[in-house]
CSV table of C-alpha atoms in Angstrom, one decimal:
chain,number,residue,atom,x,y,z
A,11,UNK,CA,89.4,100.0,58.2
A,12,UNK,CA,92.5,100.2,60.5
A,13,UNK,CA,92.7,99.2,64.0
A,14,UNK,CA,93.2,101.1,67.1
A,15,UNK,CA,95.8,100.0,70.0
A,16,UNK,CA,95.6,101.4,73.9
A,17,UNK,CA,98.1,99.6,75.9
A,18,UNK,CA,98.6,100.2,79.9
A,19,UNK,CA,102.8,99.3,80.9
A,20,UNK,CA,103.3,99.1,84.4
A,21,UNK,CA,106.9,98.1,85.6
A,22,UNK,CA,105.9,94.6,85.8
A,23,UNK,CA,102.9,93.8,82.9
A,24,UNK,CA,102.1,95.4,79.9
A,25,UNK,CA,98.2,95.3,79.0
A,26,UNK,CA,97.1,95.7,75.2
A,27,UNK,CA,93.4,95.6,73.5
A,28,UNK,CA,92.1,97.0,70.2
A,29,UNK,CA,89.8,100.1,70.6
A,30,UNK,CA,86.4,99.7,68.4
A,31,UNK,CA,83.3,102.0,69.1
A,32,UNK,CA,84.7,103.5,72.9
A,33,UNK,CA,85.6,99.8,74.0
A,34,UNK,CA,88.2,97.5,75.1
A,35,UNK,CA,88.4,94.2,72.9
A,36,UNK,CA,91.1,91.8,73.3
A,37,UNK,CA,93.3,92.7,76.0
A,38,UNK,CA,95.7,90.4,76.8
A,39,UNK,CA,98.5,90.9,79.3
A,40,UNK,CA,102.4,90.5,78.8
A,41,UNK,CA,105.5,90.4,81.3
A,42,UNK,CA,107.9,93.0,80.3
A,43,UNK,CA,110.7,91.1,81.6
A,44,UNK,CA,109.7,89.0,78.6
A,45,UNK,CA,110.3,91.1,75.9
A,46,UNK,CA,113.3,93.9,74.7
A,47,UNK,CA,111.0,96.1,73.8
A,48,UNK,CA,107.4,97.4,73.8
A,49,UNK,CA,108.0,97.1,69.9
A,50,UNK,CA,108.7,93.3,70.5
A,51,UNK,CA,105.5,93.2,72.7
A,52,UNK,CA,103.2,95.1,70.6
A,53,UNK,CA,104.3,92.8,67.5
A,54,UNK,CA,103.3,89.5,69.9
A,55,UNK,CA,99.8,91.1,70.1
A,56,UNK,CA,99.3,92.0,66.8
A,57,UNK,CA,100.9,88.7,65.6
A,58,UNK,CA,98.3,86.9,68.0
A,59,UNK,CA,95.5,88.8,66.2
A,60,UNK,CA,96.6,88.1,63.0
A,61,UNK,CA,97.5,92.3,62.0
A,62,UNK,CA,100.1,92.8,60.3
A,63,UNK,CA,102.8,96.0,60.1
A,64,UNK,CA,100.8,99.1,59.1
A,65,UNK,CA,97.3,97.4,60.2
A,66,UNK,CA,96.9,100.2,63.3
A,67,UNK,CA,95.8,103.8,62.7
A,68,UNK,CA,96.7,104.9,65.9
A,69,UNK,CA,97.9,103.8,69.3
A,70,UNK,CA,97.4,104.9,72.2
A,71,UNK,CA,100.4,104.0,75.1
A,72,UNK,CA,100.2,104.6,79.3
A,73,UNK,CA,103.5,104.7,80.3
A,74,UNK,CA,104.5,105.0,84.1
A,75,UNK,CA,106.9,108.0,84.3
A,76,UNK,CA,106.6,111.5,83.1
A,77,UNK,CA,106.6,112.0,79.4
A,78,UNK,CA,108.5,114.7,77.4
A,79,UNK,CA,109.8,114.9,74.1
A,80,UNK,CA,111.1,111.8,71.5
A,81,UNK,CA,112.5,109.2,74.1
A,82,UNK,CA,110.9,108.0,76.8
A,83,UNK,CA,112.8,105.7,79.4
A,84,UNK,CA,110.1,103.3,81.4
A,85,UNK,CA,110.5,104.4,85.5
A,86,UNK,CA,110.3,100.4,86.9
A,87,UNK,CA,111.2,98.7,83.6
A,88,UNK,CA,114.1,98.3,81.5
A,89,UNK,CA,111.9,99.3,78.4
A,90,UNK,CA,112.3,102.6,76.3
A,91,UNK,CA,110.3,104.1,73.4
A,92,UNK,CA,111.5,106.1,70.8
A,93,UNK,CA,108.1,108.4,69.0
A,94,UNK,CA,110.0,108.0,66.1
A,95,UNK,CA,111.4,104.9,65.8
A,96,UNK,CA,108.0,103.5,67.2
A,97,UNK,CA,105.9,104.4,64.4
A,98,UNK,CA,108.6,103.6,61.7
A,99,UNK,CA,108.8,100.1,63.3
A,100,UNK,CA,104.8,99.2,63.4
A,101,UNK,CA,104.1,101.4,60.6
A,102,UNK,CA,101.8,103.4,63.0
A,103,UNK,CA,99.9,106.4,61.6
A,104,UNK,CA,99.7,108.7,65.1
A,105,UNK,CA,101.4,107.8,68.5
A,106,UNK,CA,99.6,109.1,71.6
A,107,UNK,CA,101.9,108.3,74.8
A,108,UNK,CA,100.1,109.1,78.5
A,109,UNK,CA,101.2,109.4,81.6
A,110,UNK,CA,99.8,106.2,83.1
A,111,UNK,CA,98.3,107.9,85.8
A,112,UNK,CA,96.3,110.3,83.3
A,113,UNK,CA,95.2,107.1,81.6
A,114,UNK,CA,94.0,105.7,84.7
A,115,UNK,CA,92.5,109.0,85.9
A,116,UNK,CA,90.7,109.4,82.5
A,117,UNK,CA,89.5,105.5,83.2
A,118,UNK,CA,87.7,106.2,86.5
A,119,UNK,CA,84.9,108.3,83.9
A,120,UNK,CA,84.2,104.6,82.8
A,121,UNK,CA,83.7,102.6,86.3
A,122,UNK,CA,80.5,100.5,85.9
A,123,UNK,CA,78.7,99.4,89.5
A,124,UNK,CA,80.0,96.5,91.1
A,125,UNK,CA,83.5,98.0,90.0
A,126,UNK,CA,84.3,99.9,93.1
A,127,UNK,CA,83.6,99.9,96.9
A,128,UNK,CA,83.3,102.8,99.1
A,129,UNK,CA,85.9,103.7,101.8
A,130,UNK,CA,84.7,106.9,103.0
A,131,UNK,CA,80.9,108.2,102.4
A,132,UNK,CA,80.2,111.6,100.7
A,133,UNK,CA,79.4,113.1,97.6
A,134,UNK,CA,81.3,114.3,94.8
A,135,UNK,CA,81.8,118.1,94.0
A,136,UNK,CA,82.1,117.3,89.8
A,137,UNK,CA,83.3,120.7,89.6
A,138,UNK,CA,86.5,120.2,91.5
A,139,UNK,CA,89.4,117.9,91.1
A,140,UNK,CA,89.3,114.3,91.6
A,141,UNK,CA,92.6,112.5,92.7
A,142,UNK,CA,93.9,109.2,91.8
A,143,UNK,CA,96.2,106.9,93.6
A,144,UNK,CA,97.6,104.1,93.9
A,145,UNK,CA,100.3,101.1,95.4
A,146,UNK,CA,101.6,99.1,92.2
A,147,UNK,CA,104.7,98.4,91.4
A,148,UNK,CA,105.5,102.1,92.3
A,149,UNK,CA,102.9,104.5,93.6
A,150,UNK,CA,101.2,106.5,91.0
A,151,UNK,CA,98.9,109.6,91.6
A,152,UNK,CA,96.6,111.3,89.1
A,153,UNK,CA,94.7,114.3,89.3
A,154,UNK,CA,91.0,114.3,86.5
A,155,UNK,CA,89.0,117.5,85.6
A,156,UNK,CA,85.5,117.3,84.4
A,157,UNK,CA,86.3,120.2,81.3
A,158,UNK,CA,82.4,119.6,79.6
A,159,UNK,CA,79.7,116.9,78.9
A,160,UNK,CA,81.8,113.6,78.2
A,161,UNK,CA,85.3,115.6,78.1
A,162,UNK,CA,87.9,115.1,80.5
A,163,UNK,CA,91.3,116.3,81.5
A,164,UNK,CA,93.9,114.2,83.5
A,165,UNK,CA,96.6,115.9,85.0
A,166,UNK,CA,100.2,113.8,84.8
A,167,UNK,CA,102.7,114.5,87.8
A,168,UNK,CA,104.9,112.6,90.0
A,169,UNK,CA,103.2,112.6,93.1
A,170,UNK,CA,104.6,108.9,93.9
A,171,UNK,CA,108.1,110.5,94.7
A,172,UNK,CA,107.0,113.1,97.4
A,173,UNK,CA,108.6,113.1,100.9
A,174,UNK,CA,106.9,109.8,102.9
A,175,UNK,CA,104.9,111.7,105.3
A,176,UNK,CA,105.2,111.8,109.2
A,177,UNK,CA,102.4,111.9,111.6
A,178,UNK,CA,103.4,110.5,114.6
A,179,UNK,CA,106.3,109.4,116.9
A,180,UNK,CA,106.5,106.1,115.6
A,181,UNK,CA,106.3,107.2,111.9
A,182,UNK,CA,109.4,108.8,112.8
A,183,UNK,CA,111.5,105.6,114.2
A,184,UNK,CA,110.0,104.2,110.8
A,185,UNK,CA,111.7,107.1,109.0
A,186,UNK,CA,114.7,107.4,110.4
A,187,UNK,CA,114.8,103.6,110.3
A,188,UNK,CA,114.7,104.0,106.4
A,189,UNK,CA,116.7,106.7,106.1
A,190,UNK,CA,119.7,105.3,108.0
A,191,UNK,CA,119.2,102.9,105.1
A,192,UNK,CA,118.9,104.2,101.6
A,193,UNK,CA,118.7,108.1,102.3
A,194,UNK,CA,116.1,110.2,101.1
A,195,UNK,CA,112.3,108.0,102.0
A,196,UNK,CA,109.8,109.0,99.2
A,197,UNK,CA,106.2,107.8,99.8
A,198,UNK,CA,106.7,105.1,96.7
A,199,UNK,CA,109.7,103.9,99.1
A,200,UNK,CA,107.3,102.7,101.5
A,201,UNK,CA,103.6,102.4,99.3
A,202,UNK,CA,104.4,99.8,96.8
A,203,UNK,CA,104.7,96.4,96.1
A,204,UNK,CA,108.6,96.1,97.5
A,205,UNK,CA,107.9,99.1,99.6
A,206,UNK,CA,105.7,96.6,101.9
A,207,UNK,CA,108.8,94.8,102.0
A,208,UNK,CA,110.9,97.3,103.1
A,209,UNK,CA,108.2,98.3,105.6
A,210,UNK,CA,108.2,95.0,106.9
A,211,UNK,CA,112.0,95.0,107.4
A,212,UNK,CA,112.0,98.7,108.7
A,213,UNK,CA,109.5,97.1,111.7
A,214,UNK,CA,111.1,94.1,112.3
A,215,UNK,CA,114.4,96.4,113.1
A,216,UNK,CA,113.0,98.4,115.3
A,217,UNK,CA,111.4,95.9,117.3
A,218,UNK,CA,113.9,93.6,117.2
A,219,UNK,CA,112.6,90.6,115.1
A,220,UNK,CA,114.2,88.4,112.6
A,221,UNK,CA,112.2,89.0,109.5
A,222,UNK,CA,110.6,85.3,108.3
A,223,UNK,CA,109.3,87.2,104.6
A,224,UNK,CA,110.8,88.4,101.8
A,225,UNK,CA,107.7,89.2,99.6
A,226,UNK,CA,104.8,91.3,99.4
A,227,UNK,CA,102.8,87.9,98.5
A,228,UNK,CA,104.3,85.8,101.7
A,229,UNK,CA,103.7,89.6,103.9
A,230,UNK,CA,99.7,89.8,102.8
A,231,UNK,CA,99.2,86.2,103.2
A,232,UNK,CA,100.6,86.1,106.5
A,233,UNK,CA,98.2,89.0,107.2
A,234,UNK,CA,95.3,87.4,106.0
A,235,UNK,CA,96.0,84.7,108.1
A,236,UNK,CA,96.1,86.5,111.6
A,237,UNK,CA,99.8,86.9,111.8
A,238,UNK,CA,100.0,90.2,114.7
A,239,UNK,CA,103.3,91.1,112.8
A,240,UNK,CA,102.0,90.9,108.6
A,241,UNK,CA,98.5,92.7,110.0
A,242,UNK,CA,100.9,95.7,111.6
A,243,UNK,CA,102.6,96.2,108.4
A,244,UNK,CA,99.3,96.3,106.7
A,245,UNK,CA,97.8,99.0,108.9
A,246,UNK,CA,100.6,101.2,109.0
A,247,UNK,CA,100.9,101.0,104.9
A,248,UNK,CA,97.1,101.9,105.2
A,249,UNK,CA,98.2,104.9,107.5
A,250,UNK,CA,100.9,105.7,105.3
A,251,UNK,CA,98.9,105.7,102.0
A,252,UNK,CA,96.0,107.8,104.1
A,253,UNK,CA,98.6,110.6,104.7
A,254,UNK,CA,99.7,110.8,101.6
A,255,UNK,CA,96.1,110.9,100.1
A,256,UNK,CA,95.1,113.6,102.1
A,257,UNK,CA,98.1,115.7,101.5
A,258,UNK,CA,97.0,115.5,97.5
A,259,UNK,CA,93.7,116.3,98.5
A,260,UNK,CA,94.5,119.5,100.4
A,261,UNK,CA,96.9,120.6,97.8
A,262,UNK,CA,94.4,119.8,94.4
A,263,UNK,CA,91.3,120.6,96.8
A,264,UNK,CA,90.1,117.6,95.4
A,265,UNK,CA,86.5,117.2,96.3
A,266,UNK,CA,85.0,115.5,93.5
A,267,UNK,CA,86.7,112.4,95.4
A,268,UNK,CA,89.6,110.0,95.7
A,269,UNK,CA,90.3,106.9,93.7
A,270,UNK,CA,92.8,103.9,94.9
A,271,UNK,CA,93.6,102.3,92.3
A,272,UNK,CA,96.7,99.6,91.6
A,273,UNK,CA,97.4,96.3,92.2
A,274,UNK,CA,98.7,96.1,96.2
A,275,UNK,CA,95.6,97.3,97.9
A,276,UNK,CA,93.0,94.7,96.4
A,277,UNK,CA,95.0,92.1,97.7
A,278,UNK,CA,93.8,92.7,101.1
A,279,UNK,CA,91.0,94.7,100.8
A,280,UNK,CA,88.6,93.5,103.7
A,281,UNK,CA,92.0,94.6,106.1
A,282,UNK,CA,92.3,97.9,104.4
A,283,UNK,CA,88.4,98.9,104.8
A,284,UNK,CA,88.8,98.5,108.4
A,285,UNK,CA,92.6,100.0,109.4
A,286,UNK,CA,93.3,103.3,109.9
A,287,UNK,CA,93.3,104.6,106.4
A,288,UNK,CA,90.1,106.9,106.5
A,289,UNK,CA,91.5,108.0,110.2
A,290,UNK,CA,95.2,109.3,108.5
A,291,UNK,CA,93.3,110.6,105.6
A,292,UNK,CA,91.7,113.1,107.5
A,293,UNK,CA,94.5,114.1,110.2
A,294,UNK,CA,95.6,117.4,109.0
A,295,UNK,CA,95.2,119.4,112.3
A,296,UNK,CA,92.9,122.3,111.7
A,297,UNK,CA,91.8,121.3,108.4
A,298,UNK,CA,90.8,118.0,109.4
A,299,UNK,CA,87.3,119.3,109.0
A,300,UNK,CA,87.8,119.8,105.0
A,301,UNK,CA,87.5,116.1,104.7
A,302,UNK,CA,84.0,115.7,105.9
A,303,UNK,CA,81.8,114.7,102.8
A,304,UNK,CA,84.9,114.0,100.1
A,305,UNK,CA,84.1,110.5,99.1
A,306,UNK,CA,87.1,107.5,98.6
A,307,UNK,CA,86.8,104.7,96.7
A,308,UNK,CA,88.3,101.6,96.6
A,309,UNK,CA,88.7,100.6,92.6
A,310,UNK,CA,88.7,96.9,91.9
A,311,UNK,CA,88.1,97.5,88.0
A,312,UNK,CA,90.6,95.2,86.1
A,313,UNK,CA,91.3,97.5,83.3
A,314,UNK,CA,90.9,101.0,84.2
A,315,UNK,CA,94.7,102.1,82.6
A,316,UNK,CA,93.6,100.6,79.2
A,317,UNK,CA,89.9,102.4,79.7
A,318,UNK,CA,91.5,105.4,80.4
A,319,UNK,CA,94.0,105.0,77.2
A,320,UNK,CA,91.0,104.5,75.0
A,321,UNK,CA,89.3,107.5,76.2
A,322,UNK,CA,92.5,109.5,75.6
A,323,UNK,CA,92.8,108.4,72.0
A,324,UNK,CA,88.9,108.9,71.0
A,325,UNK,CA,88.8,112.5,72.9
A,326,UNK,CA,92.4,113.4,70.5
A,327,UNK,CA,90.3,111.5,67.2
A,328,UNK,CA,87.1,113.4,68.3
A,329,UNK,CA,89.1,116.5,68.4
């Protein structure tokens, strides 16, 4: 019997496993920057598994940007994917690519306890939409429908790349400080890994300090040990990404809940519990009171893209 593939590629890793009775098996993680191709990577894997050309009946492929006809061009990585050419190279049977937000929608059906922690109480409507997002190496967002017993829909978009949202007057000195400097601010400018960067700089401008970090890494450290200036970037990314979260909600009226997902927030999760993100979230004027009960989440599941692949493939094998 042939093998199954999901894969989850990111901008800066690309995560594989073999899919056998609904779970992951395998996964291993590889740098893109390592490899010309996700052809190139996927041969690594299956090299490392001892499968050769033609061993996979299908694969299933989260891909970070939106996906439409034969080529796909990766949004943070140098990487593209031909449908075609793909399953000519491997000798692939059926090609599945996903939005890798859908995938990681679709992988929040699979949490297990212990794999999230609650940032704002309430209780999920499972007849509405839940939302997904979340600070990577861009910032994603995801939208999942509950269609049936065990059968989901994701919703792909490109919710990342909306206008960064203002709420106050010092939002505003952020954004024009941003502005004067690469033009149109999308909310992935500032909520992503180098967006904390440019965050960072953008405050250190407009306060008049000489900026002493360069990464995200050398930013969250120096929050996590007490710096005032690393813990005021922090809570205004937590304010930024709460803005932006509610907006989604409001527009999906997303009551069966919201997921943060990616790889920024976990890195200082204690600080993020406590800023001002539930606060933002709900600051929408007269409909601040359409926030009460609609639960957040803070996902700290490793694997939730590659979950959310394998549960795309079985629902298109099962269908």
């Amino acid at each position: 019997m042939k093998d199954l593939l999901v894969g989850d590629i990111g901008g800066t890793n690309a995560r594989f496993a073999l899919w056998r009775d609904n779970q992951l098996y395998q996964v291993k993680v590889f740098a893109t920057a390592d490899y010309t191709s996700p052809e190139q990577a996927i041969e690594a894997y299956l090299q490392g598994h001892g499968i050769a050309r033609g061993g996979l009946a299908g694969v299933c492929l989260a891909v970070a940007g939106p996906v439409d006809g034969d080529e796909f061009r990766f949004t943070n990585n140098h990487w593209r994917l031909s449908h075609k050419a793909f399953c000519q190279t491997l000798q692939v049977e059926r090609l599945l690519l996903i939005n890798d937000f859908s995938a990681q929608a679709l992988g929040m059906t699979r949490l297990q306890p212990g794999e999230y922690r609650e940032v704002c109480p309430g209780k999920a409507d499972p007849a509405r939409p839940a939302l997904v997002i979340g600070p990577g190496t861009g910032l994603g967002v995801g939208s999942l429908l509950r269609l049936g017993e065990q059968h989901w829909q994701a919703l792909p978009g490109e919710g990342g790349h909306v206008d960064l949202p203002v709420g106050n007057a010092r939002e505003a000195a952020i954004h024009q400080q941003l502005h004067s400097q690469i033009g149109h601010v999308s909310a992935e400018t500032v909520l992503s890994g180098g967006g904390l960067v440019r965050l960072y700089q953008a405050l250190c401008a407009l306060d008049g300090d000489t900026p002493r970090h360069t990464t995200p890494a050398q930013i969250t450290d120096a929050a996590l040990g007490g710096e005032p200036r690393a813990l005021a970037v922090i809570e205004q990314f937590c304010r930024f990404l709460g803005r932006v979260a509610g907006n989604n909600v409001l527009t999906l009226g997303a009551r069966g809940g919201v997921y943060i997902v990616g790889g920024v927030i976990p890195r200082f999760a204690e600080l993020f519990l406590r800023s001002g993100f539930a606060a933002s979230f709900a600051d929408k004027g007269c409909m601040s009171g359409y926030f009460a009960g609609v639960p957040v989440w803070l996902v700290t599941a490793e694997f939730s893209g590659l979950l959310g692949a394998g549960v795309a493939l079985q629902q298109t094998l099962d269908h």
